[in-house]
Coordinates of C-alpha atoms and ligand atoms in Angstrom, one line a residue:
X1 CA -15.4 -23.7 12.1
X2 CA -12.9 -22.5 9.3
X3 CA -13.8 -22.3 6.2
X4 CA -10.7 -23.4 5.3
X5 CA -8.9 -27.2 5.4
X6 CA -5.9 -28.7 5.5
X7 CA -3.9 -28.5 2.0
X8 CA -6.8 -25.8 1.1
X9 CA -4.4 -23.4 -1.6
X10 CA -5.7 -19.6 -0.8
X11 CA -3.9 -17.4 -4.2
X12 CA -3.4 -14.0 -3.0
X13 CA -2.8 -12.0 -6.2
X14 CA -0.5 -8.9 -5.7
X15 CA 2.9 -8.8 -3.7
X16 CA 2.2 -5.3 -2.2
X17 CA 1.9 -4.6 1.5
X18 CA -1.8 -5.9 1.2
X19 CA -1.1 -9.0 0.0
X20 CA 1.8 -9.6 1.6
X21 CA 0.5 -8.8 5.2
X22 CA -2.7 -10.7 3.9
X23 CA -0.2 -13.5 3.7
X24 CA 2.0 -13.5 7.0
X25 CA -1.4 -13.0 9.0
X26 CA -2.8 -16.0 7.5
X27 CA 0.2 -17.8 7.3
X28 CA 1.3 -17.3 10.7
X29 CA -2.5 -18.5 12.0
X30 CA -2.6 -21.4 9.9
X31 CA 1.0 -22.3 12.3
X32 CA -0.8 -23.0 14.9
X33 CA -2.5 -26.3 15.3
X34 CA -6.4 -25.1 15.7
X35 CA -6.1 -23.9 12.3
X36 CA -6.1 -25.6 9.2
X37 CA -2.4 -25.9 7.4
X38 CA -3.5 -24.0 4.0
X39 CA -1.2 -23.5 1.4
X40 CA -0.6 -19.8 0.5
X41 CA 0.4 -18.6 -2.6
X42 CA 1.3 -14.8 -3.6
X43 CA 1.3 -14.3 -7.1
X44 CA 3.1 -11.3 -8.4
X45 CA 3.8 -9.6 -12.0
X46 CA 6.6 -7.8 -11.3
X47 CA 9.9 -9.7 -10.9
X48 CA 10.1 -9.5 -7.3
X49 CA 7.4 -8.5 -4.6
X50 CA 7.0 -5.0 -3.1
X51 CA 7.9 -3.1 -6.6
X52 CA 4.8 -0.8 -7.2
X53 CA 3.7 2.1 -4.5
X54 CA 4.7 -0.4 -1.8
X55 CA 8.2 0.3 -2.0
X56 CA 8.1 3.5 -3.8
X57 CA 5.8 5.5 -0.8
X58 CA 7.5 7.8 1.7
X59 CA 7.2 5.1 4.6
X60 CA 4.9 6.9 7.5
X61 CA 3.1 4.9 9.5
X62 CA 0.0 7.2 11.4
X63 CA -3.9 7.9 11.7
X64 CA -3.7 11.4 11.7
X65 CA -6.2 11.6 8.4
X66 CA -6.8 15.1 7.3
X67 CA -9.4 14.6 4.8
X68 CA -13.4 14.2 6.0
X69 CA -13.9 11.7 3.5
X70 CA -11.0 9.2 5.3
X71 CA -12.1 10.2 8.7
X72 CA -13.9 6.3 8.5
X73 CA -10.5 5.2 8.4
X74 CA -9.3 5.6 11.7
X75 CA -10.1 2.6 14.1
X76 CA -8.5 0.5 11.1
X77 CA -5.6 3.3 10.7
X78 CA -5.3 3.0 15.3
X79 CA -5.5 -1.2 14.8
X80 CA -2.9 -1.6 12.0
X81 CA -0.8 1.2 13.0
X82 CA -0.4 -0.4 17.0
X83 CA 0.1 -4.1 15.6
X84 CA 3.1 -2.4 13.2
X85 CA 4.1 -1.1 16.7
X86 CA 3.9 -4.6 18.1
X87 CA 6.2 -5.7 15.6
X88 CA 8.7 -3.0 16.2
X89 CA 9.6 -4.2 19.4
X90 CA 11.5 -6.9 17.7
X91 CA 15.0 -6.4 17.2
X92 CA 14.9 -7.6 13.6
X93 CA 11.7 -5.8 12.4
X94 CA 13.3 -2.3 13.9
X95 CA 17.0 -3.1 12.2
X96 CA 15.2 -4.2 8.7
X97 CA 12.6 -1.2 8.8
X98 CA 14.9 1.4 10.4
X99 CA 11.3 2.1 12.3
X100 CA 11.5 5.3 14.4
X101 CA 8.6 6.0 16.3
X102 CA 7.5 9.9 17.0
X103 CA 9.5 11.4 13.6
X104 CA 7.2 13.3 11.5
X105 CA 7.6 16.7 11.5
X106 CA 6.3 19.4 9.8
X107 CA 7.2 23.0 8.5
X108 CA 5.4 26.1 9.3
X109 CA 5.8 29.7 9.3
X110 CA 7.1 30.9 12.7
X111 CA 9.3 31.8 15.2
X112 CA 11.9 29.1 15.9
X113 CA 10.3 27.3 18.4
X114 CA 11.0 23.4 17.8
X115 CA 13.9 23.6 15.6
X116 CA 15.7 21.4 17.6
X117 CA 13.4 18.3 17.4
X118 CA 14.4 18.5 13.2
X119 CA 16.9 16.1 12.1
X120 CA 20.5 17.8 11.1
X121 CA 20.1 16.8 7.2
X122 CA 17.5 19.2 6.8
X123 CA 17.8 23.1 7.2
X124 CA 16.7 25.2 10.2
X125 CA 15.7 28.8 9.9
X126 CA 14.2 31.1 12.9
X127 CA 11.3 32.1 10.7
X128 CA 9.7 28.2 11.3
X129 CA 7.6 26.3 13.7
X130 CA 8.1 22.5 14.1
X131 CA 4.9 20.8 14.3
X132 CA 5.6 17.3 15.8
X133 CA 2.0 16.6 15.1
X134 CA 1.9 16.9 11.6
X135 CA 0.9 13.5 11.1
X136 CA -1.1 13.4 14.5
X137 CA 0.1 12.0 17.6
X138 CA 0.8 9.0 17.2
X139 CA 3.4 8.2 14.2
X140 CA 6.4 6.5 13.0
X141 CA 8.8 6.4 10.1
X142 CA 10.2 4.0 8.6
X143 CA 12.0 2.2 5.1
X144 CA 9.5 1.0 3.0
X145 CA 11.9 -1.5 1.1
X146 CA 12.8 -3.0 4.5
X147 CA 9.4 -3.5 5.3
X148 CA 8.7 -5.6 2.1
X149 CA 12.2 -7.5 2.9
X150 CA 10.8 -7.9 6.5
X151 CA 7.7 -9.1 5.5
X152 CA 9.1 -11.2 2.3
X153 CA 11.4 -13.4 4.4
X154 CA 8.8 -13.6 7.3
X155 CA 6.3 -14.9 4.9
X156 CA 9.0 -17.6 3.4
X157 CA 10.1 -18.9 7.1
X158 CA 6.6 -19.1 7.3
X159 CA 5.8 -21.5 4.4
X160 CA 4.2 -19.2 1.9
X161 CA 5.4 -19.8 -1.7
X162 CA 5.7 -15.9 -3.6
X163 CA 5.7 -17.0 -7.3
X164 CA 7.1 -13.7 -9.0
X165 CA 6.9 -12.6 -13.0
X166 CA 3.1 -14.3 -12.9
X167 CA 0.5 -11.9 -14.0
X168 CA -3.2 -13.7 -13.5
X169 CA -5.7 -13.5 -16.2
X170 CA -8.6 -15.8 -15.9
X171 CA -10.6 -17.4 -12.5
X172 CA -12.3 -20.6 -13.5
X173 CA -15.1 -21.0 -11.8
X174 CA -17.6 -24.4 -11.0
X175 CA -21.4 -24.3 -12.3
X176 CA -22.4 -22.7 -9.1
X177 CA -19.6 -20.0 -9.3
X178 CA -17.2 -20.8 -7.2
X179 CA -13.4 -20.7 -7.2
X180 CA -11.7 -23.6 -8.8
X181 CA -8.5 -22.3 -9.8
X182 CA -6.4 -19.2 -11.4
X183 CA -4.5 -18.9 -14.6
X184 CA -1.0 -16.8 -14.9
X185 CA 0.5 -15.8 -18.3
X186 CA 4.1 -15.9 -17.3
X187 CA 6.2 -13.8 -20.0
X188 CA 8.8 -15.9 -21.6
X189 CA 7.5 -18.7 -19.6
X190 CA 7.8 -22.7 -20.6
X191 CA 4.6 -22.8 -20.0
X192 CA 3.8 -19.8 -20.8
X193 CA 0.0 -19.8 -18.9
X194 CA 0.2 -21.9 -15.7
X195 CA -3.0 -23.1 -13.8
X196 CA -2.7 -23.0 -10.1
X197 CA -6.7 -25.1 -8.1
X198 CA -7.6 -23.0 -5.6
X199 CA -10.2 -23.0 -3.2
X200 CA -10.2 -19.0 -2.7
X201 CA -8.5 -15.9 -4.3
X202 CA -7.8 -12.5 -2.7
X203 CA -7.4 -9.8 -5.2
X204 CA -5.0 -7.1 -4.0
X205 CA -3.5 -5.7 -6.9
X206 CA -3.7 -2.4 -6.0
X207 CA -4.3 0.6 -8.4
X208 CA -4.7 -2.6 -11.1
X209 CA -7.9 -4.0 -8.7
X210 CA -10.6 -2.2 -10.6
X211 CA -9.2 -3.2 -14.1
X212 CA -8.3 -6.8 -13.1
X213 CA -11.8 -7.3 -12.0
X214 CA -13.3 -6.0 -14.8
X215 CA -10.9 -8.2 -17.4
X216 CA -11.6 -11.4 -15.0
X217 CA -15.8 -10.8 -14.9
X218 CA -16.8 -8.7 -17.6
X219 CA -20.1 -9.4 -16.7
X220 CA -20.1 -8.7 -12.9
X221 CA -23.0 -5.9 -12.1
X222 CA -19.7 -5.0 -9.6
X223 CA -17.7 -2.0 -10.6
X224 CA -14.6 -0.9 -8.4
X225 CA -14.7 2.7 -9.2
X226 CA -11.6 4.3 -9.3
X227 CA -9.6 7.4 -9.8
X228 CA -5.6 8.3 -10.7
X229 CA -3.5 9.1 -8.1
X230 CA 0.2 9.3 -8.5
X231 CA 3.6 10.5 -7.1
X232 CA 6.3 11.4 -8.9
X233 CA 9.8 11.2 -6.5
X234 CA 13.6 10.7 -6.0
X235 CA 15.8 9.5 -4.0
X236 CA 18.9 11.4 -3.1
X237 CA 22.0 10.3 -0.9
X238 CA 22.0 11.6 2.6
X239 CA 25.1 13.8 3.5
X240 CA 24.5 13.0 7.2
X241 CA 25.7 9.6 8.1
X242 CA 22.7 7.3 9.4
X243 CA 21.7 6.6 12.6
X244 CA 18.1 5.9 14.1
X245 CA 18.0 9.7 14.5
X246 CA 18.5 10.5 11.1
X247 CA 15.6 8.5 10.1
X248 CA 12.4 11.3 9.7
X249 CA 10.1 12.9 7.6
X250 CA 9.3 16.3 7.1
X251 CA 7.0 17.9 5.0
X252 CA 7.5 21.3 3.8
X253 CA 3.7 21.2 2.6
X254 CA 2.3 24.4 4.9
X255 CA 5.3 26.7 4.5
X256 CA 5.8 26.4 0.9
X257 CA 1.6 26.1 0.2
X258 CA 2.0 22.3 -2.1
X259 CA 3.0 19.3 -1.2
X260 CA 6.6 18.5 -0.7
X261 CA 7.9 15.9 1.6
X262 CA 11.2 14.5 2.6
X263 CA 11.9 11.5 4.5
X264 CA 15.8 10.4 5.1
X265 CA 16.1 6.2 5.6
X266 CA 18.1 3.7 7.6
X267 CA 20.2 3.1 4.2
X268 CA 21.4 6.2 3.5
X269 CA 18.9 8.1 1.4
X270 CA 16.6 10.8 1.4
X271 CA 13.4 10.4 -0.4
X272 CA 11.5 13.4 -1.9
X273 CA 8.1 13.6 -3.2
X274 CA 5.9 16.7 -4.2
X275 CA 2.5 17.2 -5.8
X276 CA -0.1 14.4 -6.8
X277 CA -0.5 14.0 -10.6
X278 CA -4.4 13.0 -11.7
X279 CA -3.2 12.2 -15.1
X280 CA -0.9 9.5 -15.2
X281 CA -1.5 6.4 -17.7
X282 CA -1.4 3.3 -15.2
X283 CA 0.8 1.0 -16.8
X284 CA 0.1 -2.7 -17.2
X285 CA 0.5 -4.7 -14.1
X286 CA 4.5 -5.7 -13.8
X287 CA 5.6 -2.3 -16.1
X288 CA 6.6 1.0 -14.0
X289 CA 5.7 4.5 -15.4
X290 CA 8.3 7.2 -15.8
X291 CA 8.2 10.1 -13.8
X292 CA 7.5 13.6 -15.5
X293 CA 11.2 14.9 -15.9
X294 CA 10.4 18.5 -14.8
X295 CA 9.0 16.8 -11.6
X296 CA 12.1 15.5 -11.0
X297 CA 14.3 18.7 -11.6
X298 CA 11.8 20.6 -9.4
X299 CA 12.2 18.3 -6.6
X300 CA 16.1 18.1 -6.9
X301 CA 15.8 21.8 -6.7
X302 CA 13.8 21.6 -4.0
X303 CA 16.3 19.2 -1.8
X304 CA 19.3 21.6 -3.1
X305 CA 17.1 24.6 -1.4
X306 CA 15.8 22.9 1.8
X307 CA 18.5 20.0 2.6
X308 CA 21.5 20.6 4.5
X309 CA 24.7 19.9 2.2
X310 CA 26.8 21.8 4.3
X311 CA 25.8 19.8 7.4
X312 CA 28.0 20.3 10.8
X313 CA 26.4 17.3 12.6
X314 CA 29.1 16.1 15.1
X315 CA 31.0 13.6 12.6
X316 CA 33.2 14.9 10.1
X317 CA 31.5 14.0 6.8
X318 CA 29.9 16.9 5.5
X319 CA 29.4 16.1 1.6
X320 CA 28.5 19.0 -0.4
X321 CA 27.2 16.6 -3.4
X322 CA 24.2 16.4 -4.9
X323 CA 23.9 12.8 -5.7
X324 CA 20.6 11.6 -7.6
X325 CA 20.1 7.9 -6.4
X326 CA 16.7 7.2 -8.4
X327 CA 13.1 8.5 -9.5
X328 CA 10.2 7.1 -10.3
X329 CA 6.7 7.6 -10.2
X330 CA 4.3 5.5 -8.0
X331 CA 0.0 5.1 -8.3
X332 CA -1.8 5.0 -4.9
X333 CA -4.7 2.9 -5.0
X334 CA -7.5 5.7 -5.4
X335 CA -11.2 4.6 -4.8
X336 CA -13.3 7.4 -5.8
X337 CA -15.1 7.1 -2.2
X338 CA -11.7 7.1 -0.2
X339 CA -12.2 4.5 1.3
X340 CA -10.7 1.0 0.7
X341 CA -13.2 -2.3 -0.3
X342 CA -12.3 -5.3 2.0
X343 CA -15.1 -8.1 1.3
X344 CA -16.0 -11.2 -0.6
X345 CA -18.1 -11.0 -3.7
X346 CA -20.9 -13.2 -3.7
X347 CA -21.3 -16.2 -6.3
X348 CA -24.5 -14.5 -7.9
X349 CA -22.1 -11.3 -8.6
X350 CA -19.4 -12.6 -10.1
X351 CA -21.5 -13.1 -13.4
X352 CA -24.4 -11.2 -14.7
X353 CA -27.1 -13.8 -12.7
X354 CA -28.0 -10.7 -10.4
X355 CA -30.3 -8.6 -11.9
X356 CA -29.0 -5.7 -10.0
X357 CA -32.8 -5.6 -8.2
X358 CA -33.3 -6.1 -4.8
X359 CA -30.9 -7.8 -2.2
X360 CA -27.6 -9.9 -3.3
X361 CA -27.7 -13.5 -2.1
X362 CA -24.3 -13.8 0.0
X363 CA -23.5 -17.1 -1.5
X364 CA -19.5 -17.2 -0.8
X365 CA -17.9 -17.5 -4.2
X366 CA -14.3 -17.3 -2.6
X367 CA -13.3 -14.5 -4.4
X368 CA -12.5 -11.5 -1.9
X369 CA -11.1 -8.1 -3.1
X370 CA -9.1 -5.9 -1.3
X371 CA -7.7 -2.9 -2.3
X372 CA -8.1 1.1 -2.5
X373 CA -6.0 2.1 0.6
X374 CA -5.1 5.5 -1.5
X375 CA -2.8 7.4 0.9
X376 CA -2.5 5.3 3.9
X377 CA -1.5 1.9 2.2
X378 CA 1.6 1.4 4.2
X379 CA -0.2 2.1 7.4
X380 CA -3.0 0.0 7.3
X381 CA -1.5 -3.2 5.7
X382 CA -0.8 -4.8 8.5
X383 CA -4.2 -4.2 10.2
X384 CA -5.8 -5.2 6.8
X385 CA -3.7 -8.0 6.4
X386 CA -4.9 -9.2 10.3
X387 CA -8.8 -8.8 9.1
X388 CA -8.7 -10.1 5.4
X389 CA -7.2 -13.3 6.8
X390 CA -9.7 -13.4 9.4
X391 CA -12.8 -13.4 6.8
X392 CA -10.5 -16.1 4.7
X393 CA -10.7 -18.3 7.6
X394 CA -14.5 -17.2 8.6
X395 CA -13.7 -16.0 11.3
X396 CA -15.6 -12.8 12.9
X397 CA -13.6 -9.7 11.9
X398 CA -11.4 -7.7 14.9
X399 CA -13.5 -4.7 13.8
X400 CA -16.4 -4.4 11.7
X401 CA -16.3 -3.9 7.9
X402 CA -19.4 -2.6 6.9
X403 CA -18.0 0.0 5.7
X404 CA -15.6 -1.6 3.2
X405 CA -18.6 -3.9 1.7
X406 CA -19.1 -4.1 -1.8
X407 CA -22.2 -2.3 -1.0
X408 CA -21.3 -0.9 1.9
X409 CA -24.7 0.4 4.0
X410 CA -24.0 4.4 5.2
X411 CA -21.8 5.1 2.2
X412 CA -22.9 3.5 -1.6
X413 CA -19.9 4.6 -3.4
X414 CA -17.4 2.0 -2.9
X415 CA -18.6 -0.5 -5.7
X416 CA -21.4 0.3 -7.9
X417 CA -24.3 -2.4 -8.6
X418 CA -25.8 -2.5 -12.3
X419 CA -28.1 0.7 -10.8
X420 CA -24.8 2.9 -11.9
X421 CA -22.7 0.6 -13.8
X422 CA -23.0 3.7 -16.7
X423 CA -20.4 5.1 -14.4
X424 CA -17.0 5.2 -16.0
X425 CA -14.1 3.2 -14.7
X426 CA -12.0 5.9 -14.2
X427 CA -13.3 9.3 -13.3
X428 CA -10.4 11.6 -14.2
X429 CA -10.5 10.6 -17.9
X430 CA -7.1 8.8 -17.4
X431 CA -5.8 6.0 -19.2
X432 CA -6.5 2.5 -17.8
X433 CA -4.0 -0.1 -18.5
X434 CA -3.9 -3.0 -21.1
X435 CA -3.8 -6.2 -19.2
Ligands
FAD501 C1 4.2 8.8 -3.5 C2 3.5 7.9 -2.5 C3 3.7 8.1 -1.1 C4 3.0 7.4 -0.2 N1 3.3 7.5 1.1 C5 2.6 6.7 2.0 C6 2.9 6.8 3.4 O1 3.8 7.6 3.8 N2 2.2 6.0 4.3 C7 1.3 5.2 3.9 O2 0.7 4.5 4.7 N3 1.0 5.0 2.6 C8 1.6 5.8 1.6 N4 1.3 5.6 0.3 C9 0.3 4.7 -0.1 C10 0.8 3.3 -0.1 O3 2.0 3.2 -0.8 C11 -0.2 2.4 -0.9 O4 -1.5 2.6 -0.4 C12 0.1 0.9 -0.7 O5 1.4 0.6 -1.0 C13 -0.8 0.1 -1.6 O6 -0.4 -1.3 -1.4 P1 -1.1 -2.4 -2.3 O7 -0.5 -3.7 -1.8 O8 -2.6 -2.2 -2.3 O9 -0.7 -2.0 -3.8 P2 0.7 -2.2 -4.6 O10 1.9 -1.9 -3.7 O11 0.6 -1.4 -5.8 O12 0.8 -3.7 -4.9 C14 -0.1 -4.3 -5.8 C15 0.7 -5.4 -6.5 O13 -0.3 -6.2 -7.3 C16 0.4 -6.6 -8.5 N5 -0.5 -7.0 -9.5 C17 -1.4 -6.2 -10.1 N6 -2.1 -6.8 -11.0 C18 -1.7 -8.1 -11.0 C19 -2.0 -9.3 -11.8 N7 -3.0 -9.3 -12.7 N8 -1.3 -10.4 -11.5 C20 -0.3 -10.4 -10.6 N9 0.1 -9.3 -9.9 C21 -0.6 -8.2 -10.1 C22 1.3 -5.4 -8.8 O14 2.4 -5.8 -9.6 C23 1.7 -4.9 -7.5 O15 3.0 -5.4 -7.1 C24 2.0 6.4 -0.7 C25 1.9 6.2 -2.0 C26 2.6 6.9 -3.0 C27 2.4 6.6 -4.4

């Protein structure tokens, strides 16, 4: 039996590709008559959704993991990344997305052999290899902003109301702590703090998780532990007209020895990132950071060295401008354990009742957090999306999320319990942000 009912409000807090896929998933089970018709509502600081790391991440979809500590990832990285693939076999997800499957390539020192699988914006030289497994074998590329429009009008024609420019501050909760209903300051507002009754609220504000949860609970035993992760980028116009063969990534990362990554889009851009920065102050949720301006010039140096300006791809076009579209700088949401947190905190954690000894009750308070994706975000949103609506509902999980617990049983880093609550926020020693 759902846990859900008819008119039930579920607020989903964050309009990133968690909460947004959170949303469509639920909102596309709740269309069909054996489910309850809930009301779903995505409540989002910035002024429209998709506007943090969402929309400002290179756009690969794969499972190809490289680090040990992610390796946990992959039956969630396979699930999401084939039911993005589903979705690409519609006409409109493919034209809005640009999606191209199999177009990650990568860089390294060689001989020339692959150089013709590269797309004709970048440069070609018979001292490379192209790796078409960079990203592993299975992957795709795609337009980040077109999956947030994609998934924005499919959650609208869908019923799900996205309230932008609403920042949540405060859960109320009833005498046995449970959800009742959700406050939003909304700047400039008439109202200016809006109450929305709820019967359950999903947390997936990202890199903000952590901070939101603490500023919500102050006295919950649970602490998200967290660390800084950040890309500075640009954009730059494509001199190669687009087609679905222009859209690509390739990463320059084992030629050059750092991180540097290109991918060109379905709207005319190339998008260039470079090296992770550990010290960025997060901004408050709804503000955007600026990037490091000798980031930028490094990177536009960069595309001047390894783009193709002079391009001789078979239409006459060839630009030899250097046009700067945008920059910015984007957080991943880090966990310190890698790993992401998908689970519901129990009533007796959400204050200081738990003494932090011995096992947590699993009362369902009908708070669920969701967050800490890191790298693979984009990838696994619509797979996390499927299974975070599935616990909403109470239904059994597709795959199993022990891992992903609050206290998760093989790996006790996730969240910490009062045991290690001495453990700083943030364990860089960067700034976290005033909410
Ligand atoms: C440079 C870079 C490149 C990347 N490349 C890739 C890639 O190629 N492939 C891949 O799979 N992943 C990639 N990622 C990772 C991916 O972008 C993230 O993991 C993913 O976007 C996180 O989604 P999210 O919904 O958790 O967070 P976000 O997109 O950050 O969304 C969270 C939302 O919550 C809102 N919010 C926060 N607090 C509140 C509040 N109190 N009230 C209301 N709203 C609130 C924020 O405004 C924000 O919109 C990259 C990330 C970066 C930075």
């Amino acid at each position: 039996m759902s846990r859900l009912q008819n008119n039930d409000v579920v607020a989903i807090v964050g309009g990133g590709v968690i909460g947004l896929s959170t949303a469509y998933n639920l909102a596309q089970r709740c269309s069909n008559s054996t489910w309850p018709n809930v009301r779903i509502k995505v409540i989002e600081a910035f002024s429209k959704p998709f506007t943090a790391a969402s929309s400002t991440c290179t756009g690969c979809f794969h499972y190809g993991f490289p680090e040990s500590q992610t390796q946990p990832l992959k039956p969630l990285g396979k699930y999401s990344f084939d039911l993005w693939a589903a979705e690409a076999e519609e006409a409109d997800f493919k034209a809005t997305t640009g999606y191209r499957p199999q177009s990650c390539f990568g860089i390294n020192p060689g001989s020339g052999q692959g150089l013709d699988e590269l797309p004709d914006w970048v440069q070609k030289a018979s001292s490379w290899n192209v790796d078409t497994e960079v990203l592993g074998t299975y992957n795709a590329v795609v337009n980040p902003t077109g999956v947030g429009g994609w998934l924005t009008s499919q959650c609208l024609a869908l019923g799900v109301e996205i309230l932008t420019g609403l920042r949540l501050v405060h859960v109320s909760l009833s005498t046995d702590d449970k959800v009742q209903a959700v406050t939003c300051y909304a700047k400039g507002g008439d109202p200016a703090m809006i109450r929305i009754e709820c019967k359950q609220v999903l947390l997936a504000c990202g890199p903000w998780t952590p901070t939101v949860y603490v500023a919500l609970f102050p006295s919950s035993p649970i602490h998200l532990q967290w660390t800084t992760d950040a890309g500075d980028w640009v954009t730059i116009k494509n001199p190669c007209p687009t087609t679905q063969a222009t859209t690509a990534f390739v990463s320059f990362a084992n030629l050059i020895g750092e991180k540097l990554e290109f991918a060109a889009r379905n709207d005319g851009t190339i998008w260039a990132c470079g090296r992770r920065t550990l010290t960025a102050a997060l901004p408050p949720p709804g503000h955007l950071n600026e990037p490091d301006e000798s980031v930028i010039e490094e990177l536009s140096d960069r595309a001047r060295t390894w783009l193709n300006w002079k391009c001789n791809c078979h239409a006459k076009h060839a630009s030899n401008d250097f046009q700067l579209i945008s920059k910015g700088r984007g957080f991943r949401p880090a966990a310190k354990s890698g790993l992401p947190t998908i689970d519901e905190v129990a009533s007796s954690e959400l204050t200081d009742s738990h003494d932090g000894q011995g096992p947590v009750k699993k009362s369902p308070s009908g708070v669920f957090v969701c967050w800490g994706h890191g790298s693979y975000g984009l990838t696994l949103g619509m797979g996390t999306g499927r299974l975070v609506s599935q616990l909403l509902l109470g239904e059994k999980p597709d795959l199993d999320l022990s891992l992903f617990a609050l206290h998760p049983s093989s790996n006790g880093s996730t969240a910490s319990g009062k045991a290690s609550s001495a453990l700083p926020a943030d364990g860089n020693g960067a700034t976290g942000p005033q909410l």
